[in-house]
Amino acid sequence: MSLYHSDLYKDALAQMEVAASAMNADPNVIERLRYPKRAITVSIPIRLDDGTVKTFEGYRVQHNMTLGPGKGGIRFHPDVDESETAALAMLMTFKCALVGLPLGGAKGGVRVDPNQLSRQELQALSRRYATEIGPFIGPDKDIPAPDIGTDRQTMAWIMDTYSQIHGYASHGVVTGKPISVGGSLGREEATGRGVAYCVNFAYEKLNKKVDENITVAIHGFGKVGMPAAVDLVEQGAKIVAVSDVSCAVYDPSGLNIPKLIDWVKERKLLKDYPYYDKITNAQLLELDVDVLIPAAIDGVVTEKNMKNIKAKLIAEGANGPLNKDAVEYLSNKDVFIIPDILCNAGGVIVSYFEWVQGLAHFFWDIDQINKTLHAILKNAFDEVYEKAEFYKVDMKKAAMIAALAKLEAAMKLRGLFPG
Ligand code: GLU
């Protein structure tokens, strides 16, 4: 196993190389971006409820910090490893650069199935992990946030652990915190809301609009998929299928999203939902819909199923849900793909607002959050669209080109230390 073995890492690297050659980027800059700046592996021993001690493995990877402190989520998942974490850190570098945040790219992870731990065990795990990565994080160094398997409670424990060690209540050390300990309004819905904004921006470019004729399938009805569904339903779209790990529910005449949200929030699985037909996750991806939103995990559309995808617009709510071959194949078939580093950037954008509010100890209202989020995403979307036209490439490559251009400029200005 190495930092570079995972498919996701190889894919992120390959995407960068293709964009770099299309834009003729400085090879010395690209050489530096191929490797993370710093990657640490930590052991996390915790006492389980039965009194025994179990040790988990955790990671924090800081890919690039030219533009500012590291930024990126912490994933608790049984399949997490150092290489996946490094790939996700690299994507964070590009995401933050693309949307113009003064932040670098980082990511963390713990190889654990959080559903197998009690609340007390999860608290012990989160606090010990925060302690082990403690020397490397901080409001000016690296600011974690939630990702798959972690939530605002995890962030509150990490914020408290860091604050205990440093002797003051640190609002700036993590984002995605509960509102009552310095979180931001709108952060929880931000990623999904950004996805819905991006679907609208894409339709504007295609001279269409989101209305009751638009059908949508959402793979992953969770932190990203749910708020995206809510916003799209508000605009009249018909959500015909959503899924979780157990299955997908499907109704061609449109699902009742609020009812499904209530069901899922009670921690119930979709397979037990008494209404609607059940289909598999694989079938959901291949539905004949206008918009497909893969909002769960990476690598769900690959050479294995890309030929069966029928949606004409794909909004990458997750990080890396389409691999490079699938992007290439579907773009050549005129499928409009909104790339992950743009489409799901709403989360880190509002994380940035939360960090700024925490440092200033002054909090914004929800209108200001949503208005500023919309403006930043619209700007980035237009920039990517212009790059796609200029370089005659798909949106995925164009997003990478736009991100690399900003990184290249900053890295050249700062120079290579020690010279
Ligand atoms: N985990 C989210 C992402 O992949 C959010 C990161 C953040 O807010 O720092 O973009």
GROMACS .gro file of C-alpha atoms and ligand atoms in nm, residues 71-74 92 95 107 143-147 175 187 319 344 347-348 351, ligand 1:
model
   29
   71LYS     CA    1  -0.939   2.270   0.430
   72GLY     CA    2  -1.134   1.949   0.396
   73GLY     CA    3  -1.357   1.699   0.566
   74ILE     CA    4  -1.298   1.398   0.787
   92MET     CA    5  -0.999   1.983  -0.215
   95LYS     CA    6  -1.207   2.279  -0.538
  107LYS     CA    7  -0.865   1.562   0.402
  143ILE     CA    8  -0.947   2.333   0.931
  144PRO     CA    9  -1.139   2.002   0.920
  145ALA     CA   10  -1.513   1.965   0.850
  146PRO     CA   11  -1.769   1.683   0.817
  147ASP     CA   12  -1.765   1.429   0.535
  175THR     CA   13  -1.640   2.401   1.037
  187ARG     CA   14  -2.389   2.499   0.639
  319ASN     CA   15  -1.645   1.354  -0.491
  344ASN     CA   16  -2.038   2.009  -0.460
  347GLY     CA   17  -2.023   2.284   0.130
  348VAL     CA   18  -1.673   2.418   0.150
  351SER     CA   19  -1.746   2.628   0.556
  420GLU     N1   20  -1.629   1.729   0.296
  420GLU     C1   21  -1.678   1.835   0.214
  420GLU     C2   22  -1.616   1.830   0.076
  420GLU     O1   23  -1.574   1.726   0.030
  420GLU     C3   24  -1.667   1.971   0.281
  420GLU     C4   25  -1.529   2.013   0.317
  420GLU     C5   26  -1.527   2.140   0.404
  420GLU     O2   27  -1.629   2.199   0.427
  420GLU     O3   28  -1.416   2.175   0.445
  420GLU     O4   29  -1.612   1.927   0.005
   0.00000   0.00000   0.00000
